[in-house]
PDB file of C-alpha atoms in Angstrom:
ATOM      1  CA  MET A   1       0.238  -0.107   0.237  1.00  0.00           C
ATOM      2  CA  THR A   2       2.914   2.389   0.961  1.00  0.00           C
ATOM      3  CA  ALA A   3       4.436   1.467  -2.811  1.00  0.00           C
ATOM      4  CA  LEU A   4       1.154   3.036  -4.374  1.00  0.00           C
ATOM      5  CA  ILE A   5       0.765   6.008  -1.280  1.00  0.00           C
ATOM      6  CA  ARG A   6       4.283   7.364  -1.821  1.00  0.00           C
ATOM      7  CA  PRO A   7       4.472   8.205  -5.592  1.00  0.00           C
ATOM      8  CA  LEU A   8       0.631   9.366  -6.007  1.00  0.00           C
ATOM      9  CA  GLY A   9       1.092  11.880  -2.661  1.00  0.00           C
ATOM     10  CA  ALA A  10       3.964  13.425  -4.930  1.00  0.00           C
ATOM     11  CA  LEU A  11       2.420  13.618  -8.603  1.00  0.00           C
ATOM     12  CA  ALA A  12      -0.772  15.026  -6.402  1.00  0.00           C
ATOM     13  CA  LEU A  13       1.284  17.575  -4.697  1.00  0.00           C
ATOM     14  CA  ALA A  14       3.283  18.378  -8.207  1.00  0.00           C
ATOM     15  CA  ALA A  15      -0.861  19.052  -9.409  1.00  0.00           C
ATOM     16  CA  LEU A  16      -1.049  21.818  -6.612  1.00  0.00           C
ATOM     17  CA  ALA A  17       1.483  23.260  -7.591  1.00  0.00           C
ATOM     18  CA  ALA A  18       1.010  23.437 -11.478  1.00  0.00           C
ATOM     19  CA  LEU A  19      -2.231  25.195 -10.148  1.00  0.00           C
ATOM     20  CA  VAL A  20      -1.591  27.657  -8.250  1.00  0.00           C
ATOM     21  CA  LEU A  21       1.145  28.023 -10.624  1.00  0.00           C
ATOM     22  CA  SER A  22      -1.157  28.449 -13.586  1.00  0.00           C
ATOM     23  CA  VAL A  23      -3.721  30.683 -11.263  1.00  0.00           C
ATOM     24  CA  ALA A  24      -1.282  32.922 -10.446  1.00  0.00           C
ATOM     25  CA  LEU A  25       1.330  33.546 -14.053  1.00  0.00           C
ATOM     26  CA  GLY A  26      -0.542  35.446 -16.863  1.00  0.00           C
ATOM     27  CA  SER A  27      -1.035  38.814 -18.751  1.00  0.00           C
ATOM     28  CA  VAL A  28      -1.294  40.285 -15.194  1.00  0.00           C
ATOM     29  CA  THR A  29       0.876  37.687 -12.334  1.00  0.00           C
ATOM     30  CA  LEU A  30      -0.986  37.769  -8.889  1.00  0.00           C
ATOM     31  CA  PRO A  31       0.958  36.806  -5.338  1.00  0.00           C
ATOM     32  CA  PRO A  32       0.094  34.056  -3.885  1.00  0.00           C
ATOM     33  CA  ASP A  33      -1.389  36.185  -0.774  1.00  0.00           C
ATOM     34  CA  GLU A  34      -4.056  37.574  -3.460  1.00  0.00           C
ATOM     35  CA  ILE A  35      -5.187  34.467  -4.855  1.00  0.00           C
ATOM     36  CA  LEU A  36      -5.694  33.012  -1.111  1.00  0.00           C
ATOM     37  CA  ALA A  37      -7.715  36.270  -0.277  1.00  0.00           C
ATOM     38  CA  ALA A  38      -9.691  35.797  -3.667  1.00  0.00           C
ATOM     39  CA  LEU A  39     -10.774  32.260  -2.889  1.00  0.00           C
ATOM     40  CA  GLY A  40     -11.425  32.903   0.356  1.00  0.00           C
ATOM     41  CA  GLY A  41     -14.537  35.434  -0.679  1.00  0.00           C
ATOM     42  CA  GLN A  42     -11.972  38.528   0.361  1.00  0.00           C
ATOM     43  CA  GLY A  43      -9.411  40.623  -1.819  1.00  0.00           C
ATOM     44  CA  GLU A  44     -10.458  43.011  -4.615  1.00  0.00           C
ATOM     45  CA  ALA A  45     -13.189  42.657  -6.792  1.00  0.00           C
ATOM     46  CA  LEU A  46     -10.957  42.355  -9.974  1.00  0.00           C
ATOM     47  CA  SER A  47      -8.302  40.005  -8.610  1.00  0.00           C
ATOM     48  CA  ARG A  48     -11.745  37.827  -7.481  1.00  0.00           C
ATOM     49  CA  THR A  49     -13.574  37.922 -11.266  1.00  0.00           C
ATOM     50  CA  LEU A  50      -9.997  37.118 -12.541  1.00  0.00           C
ATOM     51  CA  ILE A  51      -9.161  34.423 -10.096  1.00  0.00           C
ATOM     52  CA  LEU A  52     -12.589  32.824 -10.033  1.00  0.00           C
ATOM     53  CA  GLU A  53     -14.706  33.409 -12.971  1.00  0.00           C
ATOM     54  CA  LEU A  54     -11.319  32.933 -15.747  1.00  0.00           C
ATOM     55  CA  ARG A  55      -8.381  31.442 -14.404  1.00  0.00           C
ATOM     56  CA  LEU A  56      -9.495  28.859 -11.632  1.00  0.00           C
ATOM     57  CA  PRO A  57     -12.363  27.364 -13.755  1.00  0.00           C
ATOM     58  CA  ARG A  58      -9.838  27.055 -16.866  1.00  0.00           C
ATOM     59  CA  SER A  59      -6.752  25.771 -14.379  1.00  0.00           C
ATOM     60  CA  LEU A  60      -9.230  22.831 -13.591  1.00  0.00           C
ATOM     61  CA  ALA A  61     -10.701  22.267 -17.031  1.00  0.00           C
ATOM     62  CA  ALA A  62      -7.089  21.780 -18.586  1.00  0.00           C
ATOM     63  CA  PHE A  63      -5.887  19.309 -15.483  1.00  0.00           C
ATOM     64  CA  ALA A  64      -9.453  17.174 -16.105  1.00  0.00           C
ATOM     65  CA  VAL A  65      -8.811  17.205 -19.556  1.00  0.00           C
ATOM     66  CA  GLY A  66      -5.058  16.018 -19.725  1.00  0.00           C
ATOM     67  CA  GLY A  67      -6.463  13.455 -16.452  1.00  0.00           C
ATOM     68  CA  LEU A  68      -9.059  12.395 -19.127  1.00  0.00           C
ATOM     69  CA  LEU A  69      -6.154  11.959 -21.914  1.00  0.00           C
ATOM     70  CA  ALA A  70      -3.702  10.382 -20.482  1.00  0.00           C
ATOM     71  CA  VAL A  71      -6.191   7.690 -18.332  1.00  0.00           C
ATOM     72  CA  ALA A  72      -8.094   6.833 -21.897  1.00  0.00           C
ATOM     73  CA  GLY A  73      -4.175   6.284 -23.460  1.00  0.00           C
ATOM     74  CA  ALA A  74      -2.978   4.219 -20.494  1.00  0.00           C
ATOM     75  CA  LEU A  75      -6.434   1.735 -21.495  1.00  0.00           C
ATOM     76  CA  MET A  76      -5.695   2.209 -24.820  1.00  0.00           C
ATOM     77  CA  GLN A  77      -2.733   0.865 -24.602  1.00  0.00           C
ATOM     78  CA  VAL A  78      -4.006  -2.345 -22.481  1.00  0.00           C
ATOM     79  CA  LEU A  79      -6.836  -2.767 -24.741  1.00  0.00           C
ATOM     80  CA  LEU A  80      -4.014  -3.063 -27.484  1.00  0.00           C
ATOM     81  CA  ARG A  81      -1.175  -4.489 -25.897  1.00  0.00           C
ATOM     82  CA  ASN A  82       1.123  -1.709 -27.614  1.00  0.00           C
ATOM     83  CA  PRO A  83       2.813   1.051 -25.866  1.00  0.00           C
ATOM     84  CA  LEU A  84       1.514   3.437 -29.330  1.00  0.00           C
ATOM     85  CA  ALA A  85      -1.859   3.194 -28.959  1.00  0.00           C
ATOM     86  CA  ASP A  86      -3.263   6.951 -28.131  1.00  0.00           C
ATOM     87  CA  PRO A  87      -6.549   8.624 -28.906  1.00  0.00           C
ATOM     88  CA  TYR A  88      -5.031  11.212 -31.227  1.00  0.00           C
ATOM     89  CA  VAL A  89      -2.685   9.072 -32.695  1.00  0.00           C
ATOM     90  CA  LEU A  90      -5.345   6.088 -33.511  1.00  0.00           C
ATOM     91  CA  GLY A  91      -7.879   8.467 -34.309  1.00  0.00           C
ATOM     92  CA  LEU A  92      -9.773   8.804 -31.292  1.00  0.00           C
ATOM     93  CA  SER A  93      -9.893  12.158 -31.663  1.00  0.00           C
ATOM     94  CA  GLY A  94     -10.395  12.479 -34.759  1.00  0.00           C
ATOM     95  CA  GLY A  95     -13.681  10.605 -34.912  1.00  0.00           C
ATOM     96  CA  ALA A  96     -14.867  12.266 -31.499  1.00  0.00           C
ATOM     97  CA  SER A  97     -13.890  16.153 -33.290  1.00  0.00           C
ATOM     98  CA  VAL A  98     -15.997  14.708 -36.453  1.00  0.00           C
ATOM     99  CA  GLY A  99     -19.067  14.153 -34.052  1.00  0.00           C
ATOM    100  CA  ALA A 100     -18.577  17.480 -31.904  1.00  0.00           C
ATOM    101  CA  LEU A 101     -18.465  19.375 -35.210  1.00  0.00           C
ATOM    102  CA  MET A 102     -21.853  17.983 -36.798  1.00  0.00           C
ATOM    103  CA  ALA A 103     -23.466  18.728 -33.211  1.00  0.00           C
ATOM    104  CA  MET A 104     -22.594  22.034 -33.660  1.00  0.00           C
ATOM    105  CA  LEU A 105     -22.979  22.737 -36.776  1.00  0.00           C
ATOM    106  CA  ALA A 106     -26.400  21.649 -36.492  1.00  0.00           C
ATOM    107  CA  GLY A 107     -27.344  24.012 -33.472  1.00  0.00           C
ATOM    108  CA  LEU A 108     -27.164  21.485 -30.832  1.00  0.00           C
ATOM    109  CA  GLY A 109     -27.091  21.238 -27.059  1.00  0.00           C
ATOM    110  CA  SER A 110     -23.901  21.149 -24.875  1.00  0.00           C
ATOM    111  CA  VAL A 111     -25.057  16.922 -23.986  1.00  0.00           C
ATOM    112  CA  LEU A 112     -26.265  16.267 -27.352  1.00  0.00           C
ATOM    113  CA  VAL A 113     -22.377  17.703 -28.195  1.00  0.00           C
ATOM    114  CA  SER A 114     -20.934  15.141 -26.062  1.00  0.00           C
ATOM    115  CA  GLY A 115     -23.028  12.521 -26.864  1.00  0.00           C
ATOM    116  CA  SER A 116     -22.303  12.969 -30.845  1.00  0.00           C
ATOM    117  CA  ALA A 117     -18.455  13.435 -30.102  1.00  0.00           C
ATOM    118  CA  PHE A 118     -19.005   9.469 -28.405  1.00  0.00           C
ATOM    119  CA  VAL A 119     -20.326   7.961 -30.794  1.00  0.00           C
ATOM    120  CA  GLY A 120     -17.270   9.338 -33.140  1.00  0.00           C
ATOM    121  CA  ALA A 121     -15.083   8.218 -30.796  1.00  0.00           C
ATOM    122  CA  LEU A 122     -16.913   4.886 -30.355  1.00  0.00           C
ATOM    123  CA  VAL A 123     -16.940   4.307 -33.794  1.00  0.00           C
ATOM    124  CA  SER A 124     -13.332   5.281 -34.257  1.00  0.00           C
ATOM    125  CA  THR A 125     -12.074   2.775 -31.960  1.00  0.00           C
ATOM    126  CA  LEU A 126     -14.458  -0.067 -33.436  1.00  0.00           C
ATOM    127  CA  LEU A 127     -12.796   1.162 -37.011  1.00  0.00           C
ATOM    128  CA  VAL A 128      -9.089   0.862 -36.132  1.00  0.00           C
ATOM    129  CA  PHE A 129     -10.096  -2.284 -33.324  1.00  0.00           C
ATOM    130  CA  GLY A 130     -11.228  -4.033 -36.188  1.00  0.00           C
ATOM    131  CA  LEU A 131      -9.465  -3.552 -39.239  1.00  0.00           C
ATOM    132  CA  ALA A 132      -5.672  -3.886 -37.401  1.00  0.00           C
ATOM    133  CA  HIS A 133      -6.618  -6.991 -36.049  1.00  0.00           C
ATOM    134  CA  GLY A 134      -5.397  -9.955 -38.971  1.00  0.00           C
ATOM    135  CA  ARG A 135      -4.891 -13.283 -38.466  1.00  0.00           C
ATOM    136  CA  GLY A 136      -1.721 -13.366 -36.298  1.00  0.00           C
ATOM    137  CA  GLY A 137      -3.282 -10.468 -33.911  1.00  0.00           C
ATOM    138  CA  TRP A 138      -1.891  -7.232 -33.965  1.00  0.00           C
ATOM    139  CA  THR A 139       1.494  -5.656 -34.664  1.00  0.00           C
ATOM    140  CA  PRO A 140       2.945  -2.100 -34.171  1.00  0.00           C
ATOM    141  CA  ALA A 141       2.796  -1.667 -37.749  1.00  0.00           C
ATOM    142  CA  ARG A 142       0.119  -3.021 -38.631  1.00  0.00           C
ATOM    143  CA  LEU A 143      -2.027  -0.966 -35.760  1.00  0.00           C
ATOM    144  CA  LEU A 144      -0.234   2.362 -36.763  1.00  0.00           C
ATOM    145  CA  LEU A 145      -1.041   2.318 -40.501  1.00  0.00           C
ATOM    146  CA  THR A 146      -4.698   1.651 -39.452  1.00  0.00           C
ATOM    147  CA  GLY A 147      -5.021   4.123 -36.749  1.00  0.00           C
ATOM    148  CA  VAL A 148      -3.006   6.527 -39.172  1.00  0.00           C
ATOM    149  CA  VAL A 149      -5.509   5.524 -42.527  1.00  0.00           C
ATOM    150  CA  VAL A 150      -8.393   5.922 -40.354  1.00  0.00           C
ATOM    151  CA  ALA A 151      -7.204   9.787 -38.540  1.00  0.00           C
ATOM    152  CA  ALA A 152      -6.198  10.744 -42.241  1.00  0.00           C
ATOM    153  CA  GLY A 153      -9.953   9.848 -43.323  1.00  0.00           C
ATOM    154  CA  TRP A 154     -11.593  11.874 -40.540  1.00  0.00           C
ATOM    155  CA  GLY A 155      -9.075  14.624 -41.042  1.00  0.00           C
ATOM    156  CA  ALA A 156     -10.680  14.921 -45.114  1.00  0.00           C
ATOM    157  CA  VAL A 157     -14.278  14.917 -42.944  1.00  0.00           C
ATOM    158  CA  ILE A 158     -13.343  17.958 -41.208  1.00  0.00           C
ATOM    159  CA  THR A 159     -11.704  19.938 -44.026  1.00  0.00           C
ATOM    160  CA  LEU A 160     -15.563  18.987 -45.730  1.00  0.00           C
ATOM    161  CA  MET A 161     -17.612  20.623 -42.586  1.00  0.00           C
ATOM    162  CA  LEU A 162     -15.147  23.202 -42.882  1.00  0.00           C
ATOM    163  CA  ALA A 163     -15.385  23.933 -46.372  1.00  0.00           C
ATOM    164  CA  VAL A 164     -19.176  23.747 -46.228  1.00  0.00           C
ATOM    165  CA  SER A 165     -19.448  25.951 -42.822  1.00  0.00           C
ATOM    166  CA  PRO A 166     -20.408  29.274 -42.552  1.00  0.00           C
ATOM    167  CA  ALA A 167     -17.649  31.995 -42.513  1.00  0.00           C
ATOM    168  CA  ASP A 168     -18.513  33.156 -39.637  1.00  0.00           C
ATOM    169  CA  ARG A 169     -17.876  30.544 -37.450  1.00  0.00           C
ATOM    170  CA  LEU A 170     -14.416  29.494 -39.398  1.00  0.00           C
ATOM    171  CA  PRO A 171     -12.210  30.951 -37.407  1.00  0.00           C
ATOM    172  CA  GLY A 172     -13.794  30.062 -33.979  1.00  0.00           C
ATOM    173  CA  MET A 173     -13.512  26.036 -35.611  1.00  0.00           C
ATOM    174  CA  LEU A 174     -10.419  26.284 -36.778  1.00  0.00           C
ATOM    175  CA  TYR A 175      -8.876  27.339 -33.032  1.00  0.00           C
ATOM    176  CA  TRP A 176     -10.474  24.944 -31.228  1.00  0.00           C
ATOM    177  CA  LEU A 177      -9.536  22.008 -33.513  1.00  0.00           C
ATOM    178  CA  MET A 178      -6.411  23.106 -32.602  1.00  0.00           C
ATOM    179  CA  GLY A 179      -6.843  22.257 -28.549  1.00  0.00           C
ATOM    180  CA  ASP A 180      -8.132  25.203 -26.852  1.00  0.00           C
ATOM    181  CA  LEU A 181      -9.082  26.210 -23.655  1.00  0.00           C
ATOM    182  CA  SER A 182     -10.024  29.256 -23.993  1.00  0.00           C
ATOM    183  CA  TYR A 183     -13.746  28.717 -24.302  1.00  0.00           C
ATOM    184  CA  ALA A 184     -14.152  25.929 -22.438  1.00  0.00           C
ATOM    185  CA  GLY A 185     -17.059  26.024 -19.517  1.00  0.00           C
ATOM    186  CA  THR A 186     -17.507  24.258 -16.355  1.00  0.00           C
ATOM    187  CA  PRO A 187     -15.054  22.042 -15.381  1.00  0.00           C
ATOM    188  CA  TRP A 188     -17.018  19.824 -13.278  1.00  0.00           C
ATOM    189  CA  PRO A 189     -18.676  16.959 -15.785  1.00  0.00           C
ATOM    190  CA  PRO A 190     -14.713  16.735 -16.866  1.00  0.00           C
ATOM    191  CA  LEU A 191     -13.673  16.426 -13.038  1.00  0.00           C
ATOM    192  CA  VAL A 192     -16.819  14.030 -12.563  1.00  0.00           C
ATOM    193  CA  LEU A 193     -15.709  11.747 -15.404  1.00  0.00           C
ATOM    194  CA  LEU A 194     -12.485  11.446 -14.317  1.00  0.00           C
ATOM    195  CA  ALA A 195     -12.986  10.389 -11.387  1.00  0.00           C
ATOM    196  CA  ILE A 196     -16.053   7.412 -11.631  1.00  0.00           C
ATOM    197  CA  VAL A 197     -13.822   6.087 -13.797  1.00  0.00           C
ATOM    198  CA  CYS A 198     -10.821   6.161 -11.826  1.00  0.00           C
ATOM    199  CA  LEU A 199     -12.382   4.867  -9.104  1.00  0.00           C
ATOM    200  CA  LEU A 200     -14.412   1.953 -11.727  1.00  0.00           C
ATOM    201  CA  ALA A 201     -10.613   0.981 -12.706  1.00  0.00           C
ATOM    202  CA  VAL A 202      -8.457   0.818  -9.907  1.00  0.00           C
ATOM    203  CA  PRO A 203     -10.313  -2.277  -8.890  1.00  0.00           C
ATOM    204  CA  LEU A 204      -9.933  -3.991 -11.953  1.00  0.00           C
ATOM    205  CA  GLY A 205      -6.753  -3.385 -11.847  1.00  0.00           C
ATOM    206  CA  ARG A 206      -5.182  -7.112 -11.421  1.00  0.00           C
ATOM    207  CA  SER A 207      -7.953  -7.995 -14.447  1.00  0.00           C
ATOM    208  CA  LEU A 208      -5.808  -5.055 -16.551  1.00  0.00           C
ATOM    209  CA  ASN A 209      -2.656  -6.051 -15.245  1.00  0.00           C
ATOM    210  CA  VAL A 210      -3.473  -9.985 -16.653  1.00  0.00           C
ATOM    211  CA  LEU A 211      -5.370  -8.834 -20.283  1.00  0.00           C
ATOM    212  CA  ALA A 212      -2.143  -6.662 -21.255  1.00  0.00           C
ATOM    213  CA  ARG A 213      -0.116  -9.795 -20.731  1.00  0.00           C
ATOM    214  CA  GLY A 214      -2.608 -11.443 -23.544  1.00  0.00           C
ATOM    215  CA  ALA A 215      -6.260 -12.518 -24.037  1.00  0.00           C
ATOM    216  CA  MET A 216      -5.654 -16.154 -23.805  1.00  0.00           C
ATOM    217  CA  GLN A 217      -3.649 -15.663 -20.348  1.00  0.00           C
ATOM    218  CA  ALA A 218      -6.488 -13.379 -19.228  1.00  0.00           C
ATOM    219  CA  ALA A 219      -9.109 -15.887 -20.131  1.00  0.00           C
ATOM    220  CA  ALA A 220      -7.419 -18.540 -18.506  1.00  0.00           C
ATOM    221  CA  LEU A 221      -7.080 -16.991 -15.442  1.00  0.00           C
ATOM    222  CA  GLY A 222     -10.663 -16.662 -14.863  1.00  0.00           C
ATOM    223  CA  VAL A 223     -11.324 -12.797 -16.652  1.00  0.00           C
ATOM    224  CA  SER A 224     -14.445 -12.019 -18.578  1.00  0.00           C
ATOM    225  CA  VAL A 225     -12.286 -10.797 -21.438  1.00  0.00           C
ATOM    226  CA  ARG A 226     -14.632  -9.690 -23.523  1.00  0.00           C
ATOM    227  CA  ARG A 227     -17.096  -7.674 -21.153  1.00  0.00           C
ATOM    228  CA  LEU A 228     -13.644  -6.294 -19.706  1.00  0.00           C
ATOM    229  CA  GLU A 229     -12.764  -5.418 -23.559  1.00  0.00           C
ATOM    230  CA  TRP A 230     -15.887  -3.553 -24.242  1.00  0.00           C
ATOM    231  CA  GLY A 231     -15.794  -1.522 -21.452  1.00  0.00           C
ATOM    232  CA  LEU A 232     -12.253  -0.734 -21.886  1.00  0.00           C
ATOM    233  CA  TYR A 233     -13.808   0.283 -25.315  1.00  0.00           C
ATOM    234  CA  LEU A 234     -16.603   2.384 -24.132  1.00  0.00           C
ATOM    235  CA  ALA A 235     -14.436   3.915 -21.045  1.00  0.00           C
ATOM    236  CA  ALA A 236     -11.865   5.247 -23.612  1.00  0.00           C
ATOM    237  CA  SER A 237     -14.034   6.518 -25.706  1.00  0.00           C
ATOM    238  CA  ALA A 238     -16.035   9.087 -23.441  1.00  0.00           C
ATOM    239  CA  LEU A 239     -12.976  10.008 -21.867  1.00  0.00           C
ATOM    240  CA  THR A 240     -11.898  10.914 -25.463  1.00  0.00           C
ATOM    241  CA  ALA A 241     -15.284  12.528 -26.115  1.00  0.00           C
ATOM    242  CA  MET A 242     -15.680  14.433 -22.866  1.00  0.00           C
ATOM    243  CA  ALA A 243     -11.828  15.788 -23.512  1.00  0.00           C
ATOM    244  CA  VAL A 244     -12.630  17.114 -27.200  1.00  0.00           C
ATOM    245  CA  THR A 245     -16.189  18.939 -26.535  1.00  0.00           C
ATOM    246  CA  THR A 246     -14.276  20.581 -23.537  1.00  0.00           C
ATOM    247  CA  ALA A 247     -11.205  21.806 -25.028  1.00  0.00           C
ATOM    248  CA  GLY A 248     -10.902  20.716 -29.118  1.00  0.00           C
ATOM    249  CA  SER A 249      -8.340  18.509 -30.219  1.00  0.00           C
ATOM    250  CA  ILE A 250      -5.373  17.963 -28.114  1.00  0.00           C
ATOM    251  CA  GLY A 251      -2.558  15.448 -29.490  1.00  0.00           C
ATOM    252  CA  PHE A 252      -0.387  13.139 -27.599  1.00  0.00           C
ATOM    253  CA  VAL A 253      -1.017  13.377 -23.790  1.00  0.00           C
ATOM    254  CA  GLY A 254      -2.223  10.247 -23.945  1.00  0.00           C
ATOM    255  CA  LEU A 255       0.814   8.557 -25.203  1.00  0.00           C
ATOM    256  CA  VAL A 256       3.607  10.593 -23.453  1.00  0.00           C
ATOM    257  CA  VAL A 257       2.018  10.232 -19.963  1.00  0.00           C
ATOM    258  CA  PRO A 258       1.384   6.617 -19.782  1.00  0.00           C
ATOM    259  CA  HIS A 259       4.991   5.922 -21.414  1.00  0.00           C
ATOM    260  CA  MET A 260       7.121   7.392 -19.211  1.00  0.00           C
ATOM    261  CA  LEU A 261       4.838   6.851 -15.600  1.00  0.00           C
ATOM    262  CA  ARG A 262       5.579   3.043 -16.932  1.00  0.00           C
ATOM    263  CA  LEU A 263       9.609   2.904 -16.534  1.00  0.00           C
ATOM    264  CA  LEU A 264       9.030   5.104 -13.523  1.00  0.00           C
ATOM    265  CA  LEU A 265       6.826   3.265 -11.537  1.00  0.00           C
ATOM    266  CA  GLY A 266       6.719  -0.049 -13.483  1.00  0.00           C
ATOM    267  CA  ASN A 267       3.269  -1.658 -15.351  1.00  0.00           C
ATOM    268  CA  ASP A 268       0.822  -2.065 -12.248  1.00  0.00           C
ATOM    269  CA  GLN A 269      -2.522  -0.578 -13.638  1.00  0.00           C
ATOM    270  CA  ARG A 270      -3.746   0.053 -10.150  1.00  0.00           C
ATOM    271  CA  LEU A 271      -0.989   2.590  -9.825  1.00  0.00           C
ATOM    272  CA  ILE A 272      -0.417   3.816 -13.326  1.00  0.00           C
ATOM    273  CA  LEU A 273      -4.383   4.525 -13.563  1.00  0.00           C
ATOM    274  CA  PRO A 274      -4.569   7.590 -11.142  1.00  0.00           C
ATOM    275  CA  ALA A 275      -0.675   8.267 -11.567  1.00  0.00           C
ATOM    276  CA  CYS A 276      -1.679   9.126 -15.419  1.00  0.00           C
ATOM    277  CA  ALA A 277      -4.950  10.736 -14.160  1.00  0.00           C
ATOM    278  CA  LEU A 278      -2.561  13.389 -12.149  1.00  0.00           C
ATOM    279  CA  ALA A 279       0.191  13.830 -14.379  1.00  0.00           C
ATOM    280  CA  GLY A 280      -1.405  14.418 -17.142  1.00  0.00           C
ATOM    281  CA  GLY A 281      -3.381  16.969 -16.115  1.00  0.00           C
ATOM    282  CA  THR A 282      -0.427  18.650 -14.492  1.00  0.00           C
ATOM    283  CA  LEU A 283       1.610  18.146 -17.863  1.00  0.00           C
ATOM    284  CA  LEU A 284      -1.670  19.827 -19.791  1.00  0.00           C
ATOM    285  CA  LEU A 285      -1.667  22.968 -16.527  1.00  0.00           C
ATOM    286  CA  LEU A 286       1.786  23.035 -17.165  1.00  0.00           C
ATOM    287  CA  ALA A 287       1.519  23.337 -21.003  1.00  0.00           C
ATOM    288  CA  ASP A 288      -1.637  25.479 -21.061  1.00  0.00           C
ATOM    289  CA  THR A 289       0.475  28.212 -18.564  1.00  0.00           C
ATOM    290  CA  LEU A 290       2.641  28.361 -21.211  1.00  0.00           C
ATOM    291  CA  ALA A 291       0.655  28.667 -23.944  1.00  0.00           C
ATOM    292  CA  ARG A 292      -0.918  31.938 -22.407  1.00  0.00           C
ATOM    293  CA  ILE A 293       2.358  33.383 -21.290  1.00  0.00           C
ATOM    294  CA  MET A 294       4.879  32.889 -24.222  1.00  0.00           C
ATOM    295  CA  ILE A 295       3.031  35.869 -26.379  1.00  0.00           C
ATOM    296  CA  ALA A 296       1.141  37.344 -23.928  1.00  0.00           C
ATOM    297  CA  PRO A 297      -1.439  38.962 -23.605  1.00  0.00           C
ATOM    298  CA  GLU A 298      -2.052  36.596 -26.954  1.00  0.00           C
ATOM    299  CA  GLN A 299      -2.709  33.025 -25.929  1.00  0.00           C
ATOM    300  CA  LEU A 300      -1.722  30.083 -28.602  1.00  0.00           C
ATOM    301  CA  PRO A 301      -3.603  26.559 -28.832  1.00  0.00           C
ATOM    302  CA  VAL A 302      -2.800  24.144 -26.193  1.00  0.00           C
ATOM    303  CA  GLY A 303      -2.278  21.886 -28.713  1.00  0.00           C
ATOM    304  CA  VAL A 304       0.704  23.644 -30.467  1.00  0.00           C
ATOM    305  CA  ILE A 305       2.724  23.380 -27.276  1.00  0.00           C
ATOM    306  CA  THR A 306       1.291  19.176 -26.854  1.00  0.00           C
ATOM    307  CA  ALA A 307       2.312  18.126 -29.850  1.00  0.00           C
ATOM    308  CA  LEU A 308       5.132  20.242 -29.655  1.00  0.00           C
ATOM    309  CA  LEU A 309       6.158  17.851 -27.142  1.00  0.00           C
ATOM    310  CA  GLY A 310       4.409  14.874 -28.300  1.00  0.00           C
ATOM    311  CA  VAL A 311       6.075  14.471 -31.729  1.00  0.00           C
ATOM    312  CA  PRO A 312      10.045  13.762 -30.547  1.00  0.00           C
ATOM    313  CA  THR A 313       8.814  11.772 -28.127  1.00  0.00           C
ATOM    314  CA  PHE A 314       6.277   9.522 -30.490  1.00  0.00           C
ATOM    315  CA  LEU A 315       9.543   9.537 -32.921  1.00  0.00           C
ATOM    316  CA  TYR A 316      11.511   7.811 -29.774  1.00  0.00           C
ATOM    317  CA  LEU A 317       8.973   5.209 -28.619  1.00  0.00           C
ATOM    318  CA  LEU A 318       8.967   4.060 -32.931  1.00  0.00           C
ATOM    319  CA  TYR A 319      12.291   3.617 -33.189  1.00  0.00           C
ATOM    320  CA  ARG A 320      12.900   2.017 -30.345  1.00  0.00           C
ATOM    321  CA  SER A 321       9.354  -0.217 -31.447  1.00  0.00           C
ATOM    322  CA  GLN A 322      11.957  -1.354 -34.457  1.00  0.00           C
TER     323      GLN A 322
END
């Protein structure tokens, strides 16, 4: 138990420090005493508005989205038994983006936008899973090729949708597709979903550990493989859909975070999954803070920062897998 608590405690402290840093930094830097006063309902009205209505909700949304993507990546890597699996690389983010954009263009509400994104992510998961599974199972090359092709197909659909969209909606849609937290709404739905999935997945850690070694071994040890695989399908799709509807398409968080944590902490899913939630949230918090302050008062899409971190890591993992 101590082996689980210590690293999670360290990651929780790092997440708290990143949250304070994110709230404090920006076009206007705020000292810690002003932040504490605003959280207590005191201090200047302008500071309270800046912290409680702008920075804190955005920071919590960034943490939630990073955690969602990292946990989704970890679940996909267990499901496909491949360290290169990731919602962005395998086209889940593209499918969720197509579903969300279709709902947005139809003028549907936020709940239906999330539902459409979930359907798009699930369809993309099934396509990649079905097409990449040949007679001999998955191979890294087949999986990556299938994911790249599916992602390219979703990209073509997105381009077509942008081409026929009203001109007044294009700037916002383009910025959203690059990954943007500027217009993230309330952070509570993604935070609640992240907590629910972690609470449900951690008790299944032993079954996930066995499944990561192979479906036949898991079945021989009494694991209900088909039911568990469908649960992972649905969970990864729901996590990706919520992340996409909150902040657009943000890549490589689900690839970088689980891989780095496995190098540091091992491959016990009872530890990796909650650690992914904390480390993924911390990474996206820091990336969003950097995106806000690099060219302040202008802001960069956070997806640009994560891509700059993720592309070299992906190439390194691909090189190692050879």
